[in-house]
PDB file of C-alpha atoms and ligand atoms in Angstrom:
ATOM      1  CA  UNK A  70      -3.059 -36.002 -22.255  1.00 48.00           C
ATOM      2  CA  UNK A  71      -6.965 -35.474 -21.887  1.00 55.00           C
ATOM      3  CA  UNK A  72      -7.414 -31.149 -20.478  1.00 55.00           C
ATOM      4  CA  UNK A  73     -10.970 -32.735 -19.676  1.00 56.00           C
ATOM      5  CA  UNK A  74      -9.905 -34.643 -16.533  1.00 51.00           C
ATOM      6  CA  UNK A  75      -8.464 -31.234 -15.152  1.00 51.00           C
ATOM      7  CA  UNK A  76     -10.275 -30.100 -10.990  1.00 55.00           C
ATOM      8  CA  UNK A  77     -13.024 -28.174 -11.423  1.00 66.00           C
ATOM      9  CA  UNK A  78     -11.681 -26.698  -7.756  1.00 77.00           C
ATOM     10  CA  UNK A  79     -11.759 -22.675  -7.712  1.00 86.00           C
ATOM     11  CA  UNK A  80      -8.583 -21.336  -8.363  1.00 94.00           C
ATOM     12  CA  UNK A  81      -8.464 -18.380  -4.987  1.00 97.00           C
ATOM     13  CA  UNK A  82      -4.885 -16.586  -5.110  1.00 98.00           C
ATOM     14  CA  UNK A  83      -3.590 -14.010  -2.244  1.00 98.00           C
ATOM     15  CA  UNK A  84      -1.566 -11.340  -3.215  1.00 98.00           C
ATOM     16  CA  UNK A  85       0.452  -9.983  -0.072  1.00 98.00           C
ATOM     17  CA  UNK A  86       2.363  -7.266   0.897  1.00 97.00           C
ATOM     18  CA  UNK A  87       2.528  -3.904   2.863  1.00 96.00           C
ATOM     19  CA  UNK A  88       0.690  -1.531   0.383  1.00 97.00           C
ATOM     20  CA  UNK A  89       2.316   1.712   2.013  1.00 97.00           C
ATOM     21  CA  UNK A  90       0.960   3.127  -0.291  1.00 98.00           C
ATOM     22  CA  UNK A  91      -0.448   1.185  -3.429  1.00 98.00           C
ATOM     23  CA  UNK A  92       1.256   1.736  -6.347  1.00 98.00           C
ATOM     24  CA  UNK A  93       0.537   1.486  -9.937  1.00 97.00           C
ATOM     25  CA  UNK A  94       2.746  -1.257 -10.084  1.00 97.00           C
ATOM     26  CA  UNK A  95       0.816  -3.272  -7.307  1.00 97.00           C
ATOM     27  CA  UNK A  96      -2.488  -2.079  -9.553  1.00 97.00           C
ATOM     28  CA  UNK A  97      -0.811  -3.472 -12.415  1.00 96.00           C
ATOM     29  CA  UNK A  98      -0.075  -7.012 -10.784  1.00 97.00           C
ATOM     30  CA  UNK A  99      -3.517  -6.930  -9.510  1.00 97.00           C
ATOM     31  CA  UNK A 100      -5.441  -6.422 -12.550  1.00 95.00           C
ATOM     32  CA  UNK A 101      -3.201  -9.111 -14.743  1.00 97.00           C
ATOM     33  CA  UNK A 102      -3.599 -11.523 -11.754  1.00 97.00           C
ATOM     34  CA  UNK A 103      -7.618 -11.514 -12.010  1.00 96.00           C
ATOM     35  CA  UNK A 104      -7.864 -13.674 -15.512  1.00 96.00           C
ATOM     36  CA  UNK A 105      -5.614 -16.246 -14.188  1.00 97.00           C
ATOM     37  CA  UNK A 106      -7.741 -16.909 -10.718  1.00 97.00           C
ATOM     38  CA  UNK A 107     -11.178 -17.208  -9.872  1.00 97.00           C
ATOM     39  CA  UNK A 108     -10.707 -14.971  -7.036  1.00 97.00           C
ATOM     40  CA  UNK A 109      -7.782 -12.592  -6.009  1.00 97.00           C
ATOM     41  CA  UNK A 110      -7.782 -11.671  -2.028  1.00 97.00           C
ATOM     42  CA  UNK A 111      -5.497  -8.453  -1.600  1.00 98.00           C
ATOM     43  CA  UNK A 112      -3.774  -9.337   1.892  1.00 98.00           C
ATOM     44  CA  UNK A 113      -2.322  -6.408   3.497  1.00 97.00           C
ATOM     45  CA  UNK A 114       0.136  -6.927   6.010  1.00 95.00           C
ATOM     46  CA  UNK A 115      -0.685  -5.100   9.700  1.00 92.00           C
ATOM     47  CA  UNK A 116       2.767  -5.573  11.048  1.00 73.00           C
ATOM     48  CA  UNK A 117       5.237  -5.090   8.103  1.00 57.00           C
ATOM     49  CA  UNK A 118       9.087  -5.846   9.282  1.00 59.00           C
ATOM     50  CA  UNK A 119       9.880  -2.263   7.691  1.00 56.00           C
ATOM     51  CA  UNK A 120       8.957  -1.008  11.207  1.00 66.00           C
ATOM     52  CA  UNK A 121       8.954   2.762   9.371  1.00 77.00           C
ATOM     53  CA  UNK A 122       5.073   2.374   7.821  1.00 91.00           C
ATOM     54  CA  UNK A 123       4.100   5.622   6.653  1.00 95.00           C
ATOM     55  CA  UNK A 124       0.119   4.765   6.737  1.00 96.00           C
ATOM     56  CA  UNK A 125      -1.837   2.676   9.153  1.00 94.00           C
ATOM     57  CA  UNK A 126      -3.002  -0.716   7.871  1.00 94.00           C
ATOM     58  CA  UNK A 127      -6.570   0.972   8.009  1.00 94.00           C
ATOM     59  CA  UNK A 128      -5.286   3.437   5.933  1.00 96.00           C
ATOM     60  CA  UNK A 129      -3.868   1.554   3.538  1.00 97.00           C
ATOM     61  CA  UNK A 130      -6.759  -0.512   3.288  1.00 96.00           C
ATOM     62  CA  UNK A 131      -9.103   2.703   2.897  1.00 96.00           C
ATOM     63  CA  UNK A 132      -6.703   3.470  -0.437  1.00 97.00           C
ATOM     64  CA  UNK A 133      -6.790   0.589  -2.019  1.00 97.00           C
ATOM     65  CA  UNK A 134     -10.666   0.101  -1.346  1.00 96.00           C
ATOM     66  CA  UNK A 135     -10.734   3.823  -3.106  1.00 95.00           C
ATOM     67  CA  UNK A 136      -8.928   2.543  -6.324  1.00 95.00           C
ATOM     68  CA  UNK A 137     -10.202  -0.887  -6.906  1.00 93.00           C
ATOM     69  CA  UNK A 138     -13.520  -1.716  -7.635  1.00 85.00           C
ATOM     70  CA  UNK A 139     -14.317  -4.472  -5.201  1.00 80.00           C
ATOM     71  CA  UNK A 140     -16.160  -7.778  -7.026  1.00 86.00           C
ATOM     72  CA  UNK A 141     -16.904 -11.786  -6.283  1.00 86.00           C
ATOM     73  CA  UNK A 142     -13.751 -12.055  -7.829  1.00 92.00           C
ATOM     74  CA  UNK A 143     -11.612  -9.632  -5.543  1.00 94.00           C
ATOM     75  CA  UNK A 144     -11.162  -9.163  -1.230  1.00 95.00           C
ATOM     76  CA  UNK A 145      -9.447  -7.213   0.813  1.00 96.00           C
ATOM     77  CA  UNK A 146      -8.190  -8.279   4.138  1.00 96.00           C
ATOM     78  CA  UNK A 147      -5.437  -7.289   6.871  1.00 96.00           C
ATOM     79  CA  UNK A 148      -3.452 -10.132   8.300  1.00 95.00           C
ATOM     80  CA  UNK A 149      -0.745 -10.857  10.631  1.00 92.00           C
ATOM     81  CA  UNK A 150       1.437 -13.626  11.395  1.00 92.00           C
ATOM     82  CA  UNK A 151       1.954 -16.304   9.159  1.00 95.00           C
ATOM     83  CA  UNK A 152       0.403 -15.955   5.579  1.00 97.00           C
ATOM     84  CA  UNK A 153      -0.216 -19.563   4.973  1.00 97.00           C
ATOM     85  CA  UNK A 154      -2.382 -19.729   8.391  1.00 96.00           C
ATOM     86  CA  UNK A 155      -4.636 -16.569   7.088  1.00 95.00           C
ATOM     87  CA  UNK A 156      -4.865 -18.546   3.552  1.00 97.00           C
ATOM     88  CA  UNK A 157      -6.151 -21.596   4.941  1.00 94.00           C
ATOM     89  CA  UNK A 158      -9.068 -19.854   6.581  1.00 94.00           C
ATOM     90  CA  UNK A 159      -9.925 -18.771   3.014  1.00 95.00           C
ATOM     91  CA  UNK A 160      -9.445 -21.982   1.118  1.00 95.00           C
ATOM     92  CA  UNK A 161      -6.564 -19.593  -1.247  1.00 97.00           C
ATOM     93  CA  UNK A 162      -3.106 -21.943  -1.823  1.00 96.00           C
ATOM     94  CA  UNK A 163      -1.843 -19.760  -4.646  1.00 98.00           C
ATOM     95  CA  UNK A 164       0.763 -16.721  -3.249  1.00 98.00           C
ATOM     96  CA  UNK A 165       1.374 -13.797  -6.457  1.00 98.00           C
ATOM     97  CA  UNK A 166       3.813 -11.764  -6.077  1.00 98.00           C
ATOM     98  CA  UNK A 167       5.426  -9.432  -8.404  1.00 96.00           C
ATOM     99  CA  UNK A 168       9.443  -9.313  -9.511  1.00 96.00           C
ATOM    100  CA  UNK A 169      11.433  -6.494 -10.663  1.00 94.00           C
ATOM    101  CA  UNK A 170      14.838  -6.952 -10.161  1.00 90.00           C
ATOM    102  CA  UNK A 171      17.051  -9.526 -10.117  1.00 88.00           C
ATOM    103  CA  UNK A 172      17.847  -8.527  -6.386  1.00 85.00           C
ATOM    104  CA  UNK A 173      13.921  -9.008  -5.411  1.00 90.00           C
ATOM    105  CA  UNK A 174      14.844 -12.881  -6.351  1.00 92.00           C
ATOM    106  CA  UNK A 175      16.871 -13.982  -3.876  1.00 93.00           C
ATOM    107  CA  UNK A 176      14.345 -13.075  -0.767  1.00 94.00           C
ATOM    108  CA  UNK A 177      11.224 -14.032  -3.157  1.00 96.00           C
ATOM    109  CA  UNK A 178      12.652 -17.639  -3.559  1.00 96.00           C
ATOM    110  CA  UNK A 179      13.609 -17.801  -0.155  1.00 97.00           C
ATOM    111  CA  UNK A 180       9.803 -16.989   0.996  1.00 97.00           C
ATOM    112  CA  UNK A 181       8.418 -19.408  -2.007  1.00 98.00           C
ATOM    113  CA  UNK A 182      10.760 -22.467  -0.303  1.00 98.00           C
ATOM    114  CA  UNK A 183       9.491 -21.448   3.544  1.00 98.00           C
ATOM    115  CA  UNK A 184       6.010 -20.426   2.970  1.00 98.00           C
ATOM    116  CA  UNK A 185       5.639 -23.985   0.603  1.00 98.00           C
ATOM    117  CA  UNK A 186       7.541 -25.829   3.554  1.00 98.00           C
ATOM    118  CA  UNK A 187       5.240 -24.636   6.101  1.00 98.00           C
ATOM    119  CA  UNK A 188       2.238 -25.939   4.031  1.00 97.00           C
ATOM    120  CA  UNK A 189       2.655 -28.069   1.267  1.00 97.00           C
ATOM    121  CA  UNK A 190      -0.385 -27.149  -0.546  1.00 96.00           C
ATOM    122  CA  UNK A 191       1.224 -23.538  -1.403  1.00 97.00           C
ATOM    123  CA  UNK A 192       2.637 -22.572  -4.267  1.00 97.00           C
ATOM    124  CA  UNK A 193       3.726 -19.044  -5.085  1.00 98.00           C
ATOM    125  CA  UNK A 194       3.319 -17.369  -8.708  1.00 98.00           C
ATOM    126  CA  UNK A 195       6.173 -14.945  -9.568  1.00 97.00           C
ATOM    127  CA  UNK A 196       4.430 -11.822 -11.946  1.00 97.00           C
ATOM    128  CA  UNK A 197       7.250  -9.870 -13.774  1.00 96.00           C
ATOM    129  CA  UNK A 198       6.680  -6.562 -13.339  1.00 93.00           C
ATOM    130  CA  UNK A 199       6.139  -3.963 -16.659  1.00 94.00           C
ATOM    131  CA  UNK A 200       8.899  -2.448 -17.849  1.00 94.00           C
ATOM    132  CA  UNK A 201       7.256   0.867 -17.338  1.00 94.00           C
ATOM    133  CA  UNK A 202       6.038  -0.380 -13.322  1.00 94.00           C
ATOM    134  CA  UNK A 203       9.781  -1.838 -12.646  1.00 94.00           C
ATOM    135  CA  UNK A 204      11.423   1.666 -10.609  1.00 95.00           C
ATOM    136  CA  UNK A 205       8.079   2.111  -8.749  1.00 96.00           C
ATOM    137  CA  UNK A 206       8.607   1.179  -5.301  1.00 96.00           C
ATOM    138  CA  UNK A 207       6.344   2.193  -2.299  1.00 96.00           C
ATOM    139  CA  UNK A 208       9.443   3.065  -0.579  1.00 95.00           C
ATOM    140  CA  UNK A 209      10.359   5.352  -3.163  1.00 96.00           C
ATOM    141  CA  UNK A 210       7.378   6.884  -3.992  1.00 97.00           C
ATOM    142  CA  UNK A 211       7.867   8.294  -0.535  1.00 97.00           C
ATOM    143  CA  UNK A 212      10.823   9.611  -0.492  1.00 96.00           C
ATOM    144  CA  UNK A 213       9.996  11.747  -4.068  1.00 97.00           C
ATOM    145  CA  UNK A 214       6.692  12.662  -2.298  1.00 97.00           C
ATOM    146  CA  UNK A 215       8.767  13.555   1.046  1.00 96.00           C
ATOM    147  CA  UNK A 216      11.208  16.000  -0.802  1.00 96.00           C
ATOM    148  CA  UNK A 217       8.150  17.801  -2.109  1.00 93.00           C
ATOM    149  CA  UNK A 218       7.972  16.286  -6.112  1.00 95.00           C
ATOM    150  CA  UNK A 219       5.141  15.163  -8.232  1.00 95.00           C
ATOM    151  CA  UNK A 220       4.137  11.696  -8.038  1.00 96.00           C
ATOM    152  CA  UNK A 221       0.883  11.311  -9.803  1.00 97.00           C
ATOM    153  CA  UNK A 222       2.761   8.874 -12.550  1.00 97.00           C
ATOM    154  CA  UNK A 223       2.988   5.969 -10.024  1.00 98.00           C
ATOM    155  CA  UNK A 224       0.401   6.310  -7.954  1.00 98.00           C
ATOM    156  CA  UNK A 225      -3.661   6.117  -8.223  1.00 97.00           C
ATOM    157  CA  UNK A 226      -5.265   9.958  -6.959  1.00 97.00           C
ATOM    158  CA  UNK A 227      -6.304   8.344  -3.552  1.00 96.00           C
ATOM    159  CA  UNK A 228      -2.818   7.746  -2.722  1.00 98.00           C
ATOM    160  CA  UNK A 229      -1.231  10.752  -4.213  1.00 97.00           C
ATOM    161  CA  UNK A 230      -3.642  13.029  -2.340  1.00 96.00           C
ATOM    162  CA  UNK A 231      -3.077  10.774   0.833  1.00 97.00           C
ATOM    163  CA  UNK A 232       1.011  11.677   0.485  1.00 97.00           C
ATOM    164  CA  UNK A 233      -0.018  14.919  -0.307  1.00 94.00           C
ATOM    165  CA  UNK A 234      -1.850  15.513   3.175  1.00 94.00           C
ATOM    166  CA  UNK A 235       1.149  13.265   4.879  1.00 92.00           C
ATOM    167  CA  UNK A 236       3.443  15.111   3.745  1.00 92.00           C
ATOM    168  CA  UNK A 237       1.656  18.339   3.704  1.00 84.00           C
ATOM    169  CA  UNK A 238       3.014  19.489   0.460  1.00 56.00           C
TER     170      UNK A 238
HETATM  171  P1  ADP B 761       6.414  -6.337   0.670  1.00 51.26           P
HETATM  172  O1  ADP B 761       6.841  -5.503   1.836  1.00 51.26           O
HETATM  173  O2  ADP B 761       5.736  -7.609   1.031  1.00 51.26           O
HETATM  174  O3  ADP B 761       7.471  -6.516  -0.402  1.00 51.26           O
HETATM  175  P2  ADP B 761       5.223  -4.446  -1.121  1.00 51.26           P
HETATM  176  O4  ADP B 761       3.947  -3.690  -0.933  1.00 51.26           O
HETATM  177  O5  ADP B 761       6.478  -3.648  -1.209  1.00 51.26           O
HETATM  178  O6  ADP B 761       5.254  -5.479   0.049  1.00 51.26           O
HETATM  179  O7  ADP B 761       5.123  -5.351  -2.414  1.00 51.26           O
HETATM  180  C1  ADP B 761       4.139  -6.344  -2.542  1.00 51.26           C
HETATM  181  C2  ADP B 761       4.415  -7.137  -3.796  1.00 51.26           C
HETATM  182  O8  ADP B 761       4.245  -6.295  -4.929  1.00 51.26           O
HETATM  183  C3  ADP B 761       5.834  -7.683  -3.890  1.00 51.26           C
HETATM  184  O9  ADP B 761       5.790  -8.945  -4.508  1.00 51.26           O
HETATM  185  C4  ADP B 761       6.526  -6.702  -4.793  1.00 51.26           C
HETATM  186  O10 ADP B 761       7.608  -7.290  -5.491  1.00 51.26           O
HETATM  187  C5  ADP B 761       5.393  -6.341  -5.730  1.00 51.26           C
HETATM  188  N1  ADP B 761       5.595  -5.034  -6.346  1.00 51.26           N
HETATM  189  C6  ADP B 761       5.825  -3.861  -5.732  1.00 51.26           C
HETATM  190  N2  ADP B 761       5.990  -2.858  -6.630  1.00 51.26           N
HETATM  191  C7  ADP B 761       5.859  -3.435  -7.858  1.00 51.26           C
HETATM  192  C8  ADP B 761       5.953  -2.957  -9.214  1.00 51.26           C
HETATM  193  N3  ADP B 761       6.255  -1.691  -9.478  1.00 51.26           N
HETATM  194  N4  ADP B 761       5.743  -3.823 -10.220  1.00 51.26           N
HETATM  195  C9  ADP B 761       5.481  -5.126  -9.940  1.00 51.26           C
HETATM  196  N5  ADP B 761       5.404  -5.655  -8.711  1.00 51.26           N
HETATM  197  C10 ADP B 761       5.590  -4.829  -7.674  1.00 51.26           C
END
């Protein structure tokens, strides 16, 4: 088979999710996402179904623009409502998102099958987490942060100062 007849059409991937807060384990899916696309849009989700967001979307997006260095390669964006509607405004039909556990599967696959039912042109990249990256959750990241610990190894500065002054520690 001939690589030569392969589309020269630009690769553009979205990488969703709720961000609240970043951590190094969405940094880490971020930066070995880049060499695989020609452009990466970071798609942070305004109305996450965990109804208990612990930053505004604004806020979230204020972090993240604080740890990564924006380029032609990368965006940043808010949506809500259906992520395949926001993609097709930006030509992206490549979805990454990162597993850790086994038990992130079953809702992962179940999001690949709806979100590639609802548009056909979607396909959705599974990125296994690091071994080192696989315990950090946003979720718990807040709760160490909450009962007062250190959290500086999973989270950029921005974020662990933003916890800091949440939680005023
Ligand atoms: P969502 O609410 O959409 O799951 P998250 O911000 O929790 O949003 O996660 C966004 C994506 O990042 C998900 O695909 C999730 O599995 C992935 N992710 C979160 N933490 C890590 C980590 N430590 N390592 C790799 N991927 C991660």
């Amino acid at each position: 088979m001939y690589c030569n007849g392969m589309s020269e059409k630009r690769r553009i991937a979205v990488y969703p999710g709720s961000f609240d807060p970043p951590t190094y384990g969405h940094v880490d899916i971020i930066k070995r996402s880049l060499p695989l696309f020609d452009k990466v849009i970071i798609a942070v989700l305004e109305n996450p179904s965990k109804t208990t967001a612990l930053f505004t979307p604004n806020e979230r997006v204020n972090m993240l623009k604080e740890i990564l260095t924006e380029t032609n390669e990368t965006k940043l964006i808010t949506f809500k409502g259906l992520l395949v509607d926001c993609m097709s405004n930006f030509g992206a039909n490549v979805i990454i998102r990162g597993l850790r556990f086994v038990s992130d599967f079953e809702y992962e696959m179940q999001m690949a099958l709806m979100n590639h039912s609802l548009d056909a042109r979607v396909e959705t990249v599974f990125m296994v987490a690091r071994p080192e990256r696989t315990f950090v959750s946003s979720s718990l990241v807040k709760e160490v942060a909450k009962l007062g610990r250190d959290i500086s190894p999973f989270v950029p500065p921005p974020v662990a100062k933003a916890l800091k002054e949440k939680f005023a520690i």
